Tab-separated table of C-alpha atoms and ligand atoms in Angstrom:
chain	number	residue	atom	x	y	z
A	1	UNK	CA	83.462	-105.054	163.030
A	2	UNK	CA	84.381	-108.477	163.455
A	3	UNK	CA	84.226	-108.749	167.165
A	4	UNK	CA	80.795	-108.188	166.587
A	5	UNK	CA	80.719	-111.842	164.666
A	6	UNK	CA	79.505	-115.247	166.574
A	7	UNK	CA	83.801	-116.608	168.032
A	8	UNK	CA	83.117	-119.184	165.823
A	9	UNK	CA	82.948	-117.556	162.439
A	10	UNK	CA	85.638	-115.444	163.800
A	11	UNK	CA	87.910	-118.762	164.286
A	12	UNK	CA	86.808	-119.742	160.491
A	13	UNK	CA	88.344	-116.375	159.606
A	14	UNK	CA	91.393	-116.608	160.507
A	15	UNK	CA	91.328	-120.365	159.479
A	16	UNK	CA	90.929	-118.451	155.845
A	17	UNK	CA	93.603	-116.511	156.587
A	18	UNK	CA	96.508	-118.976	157.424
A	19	UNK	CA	95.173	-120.814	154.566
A	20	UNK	CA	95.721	-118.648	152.343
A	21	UNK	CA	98.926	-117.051	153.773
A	22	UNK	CA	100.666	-120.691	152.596
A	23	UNK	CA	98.888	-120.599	148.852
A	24	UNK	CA	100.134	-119.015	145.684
A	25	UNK	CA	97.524	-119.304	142.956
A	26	UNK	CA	93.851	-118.007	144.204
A	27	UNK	CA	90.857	-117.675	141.910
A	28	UNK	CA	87.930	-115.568	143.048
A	29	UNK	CA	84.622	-116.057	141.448
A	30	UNK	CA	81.720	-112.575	142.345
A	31	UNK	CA	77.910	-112.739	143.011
A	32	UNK	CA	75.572	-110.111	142.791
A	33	UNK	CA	76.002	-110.753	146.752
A	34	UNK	CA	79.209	-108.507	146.608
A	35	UNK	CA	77.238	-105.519	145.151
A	36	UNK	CA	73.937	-106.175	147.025
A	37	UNK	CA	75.914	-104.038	150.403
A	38	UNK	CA	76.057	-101.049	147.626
A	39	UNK	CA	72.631	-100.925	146.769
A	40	UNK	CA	72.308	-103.563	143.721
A	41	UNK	CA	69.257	-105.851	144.640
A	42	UNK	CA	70.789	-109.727	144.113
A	43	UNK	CA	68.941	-111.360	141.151
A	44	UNK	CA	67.047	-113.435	143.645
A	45	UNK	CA	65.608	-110.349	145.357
A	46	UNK	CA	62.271	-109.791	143.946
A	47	UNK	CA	62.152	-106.878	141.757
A	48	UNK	CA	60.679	-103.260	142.558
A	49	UNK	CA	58.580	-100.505	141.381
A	50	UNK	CA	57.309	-100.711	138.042
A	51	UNK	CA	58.854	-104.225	136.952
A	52	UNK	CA	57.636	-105.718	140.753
A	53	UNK	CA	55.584	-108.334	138.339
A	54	UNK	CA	58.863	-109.788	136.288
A	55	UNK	CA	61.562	-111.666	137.143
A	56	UNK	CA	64.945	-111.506	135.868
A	57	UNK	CA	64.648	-115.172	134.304
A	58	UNK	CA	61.913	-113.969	132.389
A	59	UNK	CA	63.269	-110.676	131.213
A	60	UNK	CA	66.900	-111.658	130.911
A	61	UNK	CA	66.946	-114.013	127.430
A	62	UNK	CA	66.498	-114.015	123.456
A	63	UNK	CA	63.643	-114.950	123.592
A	64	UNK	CA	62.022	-112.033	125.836
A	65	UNK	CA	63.744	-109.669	123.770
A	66	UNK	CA	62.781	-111.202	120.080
A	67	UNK	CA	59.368	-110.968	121.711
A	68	UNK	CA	59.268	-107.720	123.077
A	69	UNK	CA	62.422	-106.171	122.545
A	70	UNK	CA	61.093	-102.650	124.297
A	71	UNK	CA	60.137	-104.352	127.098
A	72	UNK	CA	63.495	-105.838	127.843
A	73	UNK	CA	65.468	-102.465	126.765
A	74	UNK	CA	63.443	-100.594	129.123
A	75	UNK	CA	63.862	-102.993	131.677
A	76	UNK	CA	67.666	-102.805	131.432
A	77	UNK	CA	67.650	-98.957	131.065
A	78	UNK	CA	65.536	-98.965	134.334
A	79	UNK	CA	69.013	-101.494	135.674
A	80	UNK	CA	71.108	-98.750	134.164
A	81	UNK	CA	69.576	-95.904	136.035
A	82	UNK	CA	69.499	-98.130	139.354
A	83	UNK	CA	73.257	-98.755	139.091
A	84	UNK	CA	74.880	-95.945	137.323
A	85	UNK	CA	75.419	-94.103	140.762
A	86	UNK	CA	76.229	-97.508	142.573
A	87	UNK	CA	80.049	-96.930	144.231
A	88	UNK	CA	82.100	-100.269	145.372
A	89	UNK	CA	81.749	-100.977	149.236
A	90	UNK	CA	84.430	-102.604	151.680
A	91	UNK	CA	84.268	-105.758	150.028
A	92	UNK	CA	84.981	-104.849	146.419
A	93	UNK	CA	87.709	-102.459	147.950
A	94	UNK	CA	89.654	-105.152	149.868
A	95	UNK	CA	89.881	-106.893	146.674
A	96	UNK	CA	91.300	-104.442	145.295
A	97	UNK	CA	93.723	-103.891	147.599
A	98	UNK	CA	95.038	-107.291	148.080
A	99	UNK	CA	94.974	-107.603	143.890
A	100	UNK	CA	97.223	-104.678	144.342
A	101	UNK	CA	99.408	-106.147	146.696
A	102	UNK	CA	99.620	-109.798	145.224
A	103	UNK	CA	103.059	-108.966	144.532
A	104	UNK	CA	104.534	-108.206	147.608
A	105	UNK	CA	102.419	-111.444	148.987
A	106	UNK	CA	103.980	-113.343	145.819
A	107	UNK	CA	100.368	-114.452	145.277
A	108	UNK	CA	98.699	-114.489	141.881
A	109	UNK	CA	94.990	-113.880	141.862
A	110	UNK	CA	92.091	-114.319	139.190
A	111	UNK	CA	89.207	-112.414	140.083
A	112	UNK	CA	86.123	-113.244	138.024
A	113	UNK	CA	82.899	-112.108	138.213
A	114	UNK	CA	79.383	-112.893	137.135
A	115	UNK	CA	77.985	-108.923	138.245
A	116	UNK	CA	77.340	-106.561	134.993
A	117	UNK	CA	78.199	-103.863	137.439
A	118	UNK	CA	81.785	-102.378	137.181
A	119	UNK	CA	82.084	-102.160	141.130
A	120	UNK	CA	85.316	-103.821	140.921
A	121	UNK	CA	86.815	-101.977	138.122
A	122	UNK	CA	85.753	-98.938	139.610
A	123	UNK	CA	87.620	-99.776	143.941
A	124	UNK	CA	90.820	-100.202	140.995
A	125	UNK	CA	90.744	-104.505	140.398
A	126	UNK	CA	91.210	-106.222	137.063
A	127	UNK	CA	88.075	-108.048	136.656
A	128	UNK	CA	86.734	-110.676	134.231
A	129	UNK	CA	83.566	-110.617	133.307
A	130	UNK	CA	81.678	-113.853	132.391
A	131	UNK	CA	78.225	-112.515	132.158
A	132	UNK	CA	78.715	-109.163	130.137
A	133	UNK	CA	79.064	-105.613	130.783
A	134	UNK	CA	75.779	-102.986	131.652
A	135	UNK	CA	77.750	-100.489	130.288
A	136	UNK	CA	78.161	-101.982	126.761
A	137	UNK	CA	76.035	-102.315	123.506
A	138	UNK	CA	75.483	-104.596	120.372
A	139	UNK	CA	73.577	-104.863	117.555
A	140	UNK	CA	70.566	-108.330	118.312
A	141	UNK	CA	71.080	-109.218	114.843
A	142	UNK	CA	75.022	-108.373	114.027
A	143	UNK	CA	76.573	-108.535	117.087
A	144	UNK	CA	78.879	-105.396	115.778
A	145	UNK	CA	79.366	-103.529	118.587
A	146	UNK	CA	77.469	-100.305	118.887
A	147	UNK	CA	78.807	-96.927	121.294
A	148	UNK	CA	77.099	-94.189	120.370
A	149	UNK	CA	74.145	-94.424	122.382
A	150	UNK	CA	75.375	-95.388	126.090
A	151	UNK	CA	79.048	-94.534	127.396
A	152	UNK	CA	81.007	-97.442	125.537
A	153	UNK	CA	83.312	-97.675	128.710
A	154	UNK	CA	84.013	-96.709	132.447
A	155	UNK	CA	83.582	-92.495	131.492
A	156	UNK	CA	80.801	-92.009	134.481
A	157	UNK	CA	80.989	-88.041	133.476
A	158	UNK	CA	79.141	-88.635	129.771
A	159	UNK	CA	75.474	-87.617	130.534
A	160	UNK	CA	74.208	-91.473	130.504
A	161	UNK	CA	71.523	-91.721	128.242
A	162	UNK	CA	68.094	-93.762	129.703
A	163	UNK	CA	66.191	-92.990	127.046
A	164	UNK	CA	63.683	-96.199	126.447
A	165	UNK	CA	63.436	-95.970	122.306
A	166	UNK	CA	64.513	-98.423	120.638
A	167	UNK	CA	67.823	-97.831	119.124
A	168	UNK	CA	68.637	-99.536	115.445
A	169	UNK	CA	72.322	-100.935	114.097
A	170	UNK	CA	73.827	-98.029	111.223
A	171	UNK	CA	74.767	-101.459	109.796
A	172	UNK	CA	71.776	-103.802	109.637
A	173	UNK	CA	68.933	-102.269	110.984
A	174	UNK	CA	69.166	-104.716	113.993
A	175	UNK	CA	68.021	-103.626	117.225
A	176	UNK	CA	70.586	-102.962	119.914
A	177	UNK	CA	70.503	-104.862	123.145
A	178	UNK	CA	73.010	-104.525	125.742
A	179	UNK	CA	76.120	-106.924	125.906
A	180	UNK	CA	75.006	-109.140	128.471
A	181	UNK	CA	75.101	-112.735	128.479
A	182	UNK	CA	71.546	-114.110	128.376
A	183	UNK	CA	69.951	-117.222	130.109
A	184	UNK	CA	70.604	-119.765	127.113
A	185	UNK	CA	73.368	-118.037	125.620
A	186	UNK	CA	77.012	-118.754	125.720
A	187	UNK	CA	79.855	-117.434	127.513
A	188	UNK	CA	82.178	-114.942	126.049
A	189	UNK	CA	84.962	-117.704	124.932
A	190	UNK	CA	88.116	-115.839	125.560
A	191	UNK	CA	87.030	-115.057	129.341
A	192	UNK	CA	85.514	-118.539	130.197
A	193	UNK	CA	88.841	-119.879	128.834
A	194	UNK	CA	90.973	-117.890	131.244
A	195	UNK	CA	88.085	-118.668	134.167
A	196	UNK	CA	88.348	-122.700	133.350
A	197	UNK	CA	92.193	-122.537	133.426
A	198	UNK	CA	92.759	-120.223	136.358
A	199	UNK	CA	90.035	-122.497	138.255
A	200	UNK	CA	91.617	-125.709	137.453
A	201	UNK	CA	94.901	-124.194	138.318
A	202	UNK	CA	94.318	-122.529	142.013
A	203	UNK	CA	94.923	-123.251	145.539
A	204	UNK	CA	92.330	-122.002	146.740
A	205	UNK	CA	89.150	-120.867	144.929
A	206	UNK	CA	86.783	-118.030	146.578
A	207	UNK	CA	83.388	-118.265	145.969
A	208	UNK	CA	81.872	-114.901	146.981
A	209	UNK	CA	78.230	-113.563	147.090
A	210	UNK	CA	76.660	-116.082	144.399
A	211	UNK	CA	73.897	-118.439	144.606
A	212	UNK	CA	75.878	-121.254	142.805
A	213	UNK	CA	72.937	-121.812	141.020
A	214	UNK	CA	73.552	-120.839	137.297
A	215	UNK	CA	75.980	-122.561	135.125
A	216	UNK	CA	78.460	-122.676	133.451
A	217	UNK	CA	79.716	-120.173	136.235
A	218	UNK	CA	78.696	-122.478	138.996
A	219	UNK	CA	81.094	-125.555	138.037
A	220	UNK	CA	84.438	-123.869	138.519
A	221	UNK	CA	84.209	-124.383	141.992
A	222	UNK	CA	83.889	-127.992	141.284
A	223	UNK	CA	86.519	-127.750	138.423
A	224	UNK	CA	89.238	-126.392	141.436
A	225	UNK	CA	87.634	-128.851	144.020
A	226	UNK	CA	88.532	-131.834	141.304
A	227	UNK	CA	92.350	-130.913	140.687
A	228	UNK	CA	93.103	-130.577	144.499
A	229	UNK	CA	91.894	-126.431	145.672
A	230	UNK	CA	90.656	-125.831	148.911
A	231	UNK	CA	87.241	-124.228	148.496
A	232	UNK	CA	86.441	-121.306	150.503
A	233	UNK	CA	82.623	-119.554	150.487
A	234	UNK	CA	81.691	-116.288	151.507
A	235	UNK	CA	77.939	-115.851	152.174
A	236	UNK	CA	75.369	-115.156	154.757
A	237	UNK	CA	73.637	-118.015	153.725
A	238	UNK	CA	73.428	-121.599	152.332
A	239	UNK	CA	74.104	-122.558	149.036
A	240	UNK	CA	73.845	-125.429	147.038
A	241	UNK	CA	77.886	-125.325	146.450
A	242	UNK	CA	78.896	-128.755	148.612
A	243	UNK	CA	82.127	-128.702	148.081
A	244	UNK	CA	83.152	-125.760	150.781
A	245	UNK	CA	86.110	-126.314	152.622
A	246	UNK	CA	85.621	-123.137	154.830
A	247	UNK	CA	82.655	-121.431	155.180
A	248	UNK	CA	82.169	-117.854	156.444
A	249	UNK	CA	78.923	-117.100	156.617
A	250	UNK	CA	78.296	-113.189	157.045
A	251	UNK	CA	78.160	-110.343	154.361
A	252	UNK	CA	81.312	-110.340	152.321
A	253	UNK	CA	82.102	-106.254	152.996
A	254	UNK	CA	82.203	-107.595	156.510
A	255	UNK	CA	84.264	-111.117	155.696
A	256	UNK	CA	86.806	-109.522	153.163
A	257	UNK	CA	88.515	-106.612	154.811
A	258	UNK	CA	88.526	-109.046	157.760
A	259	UNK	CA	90.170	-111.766	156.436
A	260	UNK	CA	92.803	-109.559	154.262
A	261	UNK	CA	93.476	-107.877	157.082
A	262	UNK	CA	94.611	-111.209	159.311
A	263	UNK	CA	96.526	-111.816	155.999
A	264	UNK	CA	99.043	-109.442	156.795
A	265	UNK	CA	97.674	-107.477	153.948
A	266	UNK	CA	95.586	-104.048	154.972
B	301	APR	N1	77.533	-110.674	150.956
B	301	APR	C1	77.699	-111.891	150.376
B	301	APR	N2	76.705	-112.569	149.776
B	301	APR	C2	75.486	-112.014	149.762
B	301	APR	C3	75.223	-110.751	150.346
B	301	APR	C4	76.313	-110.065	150.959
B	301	APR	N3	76.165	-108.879	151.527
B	301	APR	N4	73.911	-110.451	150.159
B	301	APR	C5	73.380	-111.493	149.481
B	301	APR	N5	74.313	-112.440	149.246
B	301	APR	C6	74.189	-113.703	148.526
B	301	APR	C7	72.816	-114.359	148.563
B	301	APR	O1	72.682	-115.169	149.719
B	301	APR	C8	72.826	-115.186	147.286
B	301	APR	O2	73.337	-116.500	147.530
B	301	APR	O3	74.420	-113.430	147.168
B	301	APR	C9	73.813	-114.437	146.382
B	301	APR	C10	73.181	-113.765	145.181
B	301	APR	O4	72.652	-114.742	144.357
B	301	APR	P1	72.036	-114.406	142.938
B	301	APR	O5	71.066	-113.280	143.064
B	301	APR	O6	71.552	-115.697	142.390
B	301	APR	O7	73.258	-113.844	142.107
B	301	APR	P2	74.354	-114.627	141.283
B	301	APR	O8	74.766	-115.885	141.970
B	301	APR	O9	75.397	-113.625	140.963
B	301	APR	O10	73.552	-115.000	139.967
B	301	APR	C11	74.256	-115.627	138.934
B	301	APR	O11	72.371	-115.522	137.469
B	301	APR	O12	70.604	-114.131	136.942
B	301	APR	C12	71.804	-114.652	136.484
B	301	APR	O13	73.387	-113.832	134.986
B	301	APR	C13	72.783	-113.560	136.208
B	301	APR	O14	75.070	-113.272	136.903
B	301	APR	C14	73.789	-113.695	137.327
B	301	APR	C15	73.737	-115.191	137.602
C-alpha cells in the first residue's frame, strides 16, 4: 500500500521509523481520525440523518443536557447504535501489535486516546481514555455510576439497549447521562495525570488522527515538545499542531502498519 504514496511521504516514513527504532519512551495521543477508516464520522464531519441540523459542540455539554436532557440521550443512543458494530481497522491493529511487542523492542508506550469508541481495546491495546467511555453510564446529578441499563463494559453479546427514555438514578432520582467528558467539563484526574507525565516524559510523542483543536488534550504535544520529544503527526491534513517534527500526511490505517512494519516490528 505504501508504494502507492507520493516517494516523499514514503522517505518521511521511514524517517519515523529510524527515529523511533533509537527511542525508548513513546506516548501516542488518538483522534476520532483513527476510527473515521472504520466507519465513525470525525467530530468535524457534519452530522447525518435525523441530527443533520446539530453539531456535536452543541449537543455534547451540561448545558444541552440540563436543557433538554432527551434530546442529548437520544442523540448519544443514536452514537451508540452507529458504533456498537464499529470493528478496529489496520491502524488501531498495528497499535496493538507493536503495544504487544514493546517488550521485545525494549520500548515503553502510552497510548491515549480522546475516541469514546473502544476500537483500541477491542484490536487487544491498553488504552487511556481522556474523554470518557460510550459504553458507560452515570447518574447527571450523583455521578454514582449506573450499569443496568447499557452493557457496563466491553460484553458486545448483551442485547445493547437503544431505547431513548429517559432513565432515572435508584439513588437520587437524577437522570443518567453517559460517562463522557463534556465541552466545559474536566478531565478524569487519574488519566490526565498519567497523560501529563507520560507526555512530559517521552521521546517521541505521536499525534494521530486529531484536530489539535480541543484542550486540555491538545497541549501534551506541546508539554513533550517543551522537555525535549520529537513530535511526530499522522494526518491527511493540516493541523494547527506547529510543533511537528515529522509529518506523514495520509490516513493513519495506511501510515501505521507502514511505519511499524519498517520498525522491524510486523
Ligand atoms: N487518518 C488520520 N486522521 C484522519 C483520518 C484518517 N483516516 N480521517 C480524518 N482524520 C483527521 C482529520 O483531518 C481531523 O484532523 O482526524 C481529525 C479529526 O478531528 P476531530 O473530529 O476534531 O476529532 P478529535 O481531534 O478527536 O476531537 C477532539 O473534540 O468533540 C470533541 O471530545 C471530542 O474527543 C473529541 C475532541
Amino acid at each position: 500500500m505504501l508504494a502507492e504514496l507520493p516517494s516523499a511521504l514514503i522517505a518521511e516514513v521511514e524517517r519515523a521509523a529510524e527515529l523511533l527504532k533509537t527511542k525508548q519512551r513513546i506516548c501516542l495521543l488518538t483522534g476520532a481520525g483513527i476510527s473515521a477508516e472504520s466507519g465513525i464520522p470525525t467530530f468535524r464531519d457534519k452530522q447525518t440523518g435525523l441530527w443533520e441540523n446539530y453539531s456535536a459542540e452543541d449537543l455534547a455539554t451540561p448545558d444541552a443536557f440540563s436543557r433538554d436532557p432527551k434530546l442529548v440521550w437520544s442523540w448519544y443512543q443514536w452514537r451508540r447504535q452507529l458504533v456498537a458494530s464499529k470493528k478496529p481497522n489496520p491502524a488501531h491493529t498495528a497499535l496493538a501489535q507493536w503495544q504487544y511487542n514493546s517488550q521485545l523492542t525494549n520500548q515503553h508506550l502510552t497510548l491515549i486516546t480522546q475516541n469514546v469508541d473502544d476500537l483500541h481495546e477491542q484490536a487487544g491495546s491498553d488504552v487511556i481514555h481522556l474523554h470518557g467511555n460510550l459504553w458507560r453510564n452515570l447518574c447527571s446529578r450523583c455521578q454514582i455510576p449506573h450499569t443496568t441499563q447499557l452493557k457496563g463494559h466491553y460484553d458486545r453479546e448483551d442485547n445493547i439497549d437503544f431505547d431513548e427514555a429517559l432513565i432515572t438514578c435508584q439513588h437520587c432520582d437524577g437522570y443518567i447521562r453517559p460517562d463522557i467528558v463534556w465541552f466545559g467539563e474536566s478531565l478524569p484526574v487519574h488519566e490526565w495525570h498519567t497523560a501529563e507525565e507520560a507526555a512530559a516524559n517521552c521521546d517521541v510523542f505521536i499525534s494521530i488522527g486529531t484536530s489539535s483543536l480541543v484542550y486540555p488534550a491538545a497541549g501534551l504535544a506541546q508539554l513533550a515538545k517543551h522537555n525535549g520529544a520529537k513530535i511526530i503527526e499522522i494526518n491527511p491534513y493540516p493541523t494547527p499542531n506547529t510543533l511537528v517534527d515529522i509529518t506523514l500526511a495520509a490516513k493513519a490505517g495506511v501510515i501505521l502498519p507502514e511505519l511499524v512494519k519498517k520498525m522491524g516490528i510486523l
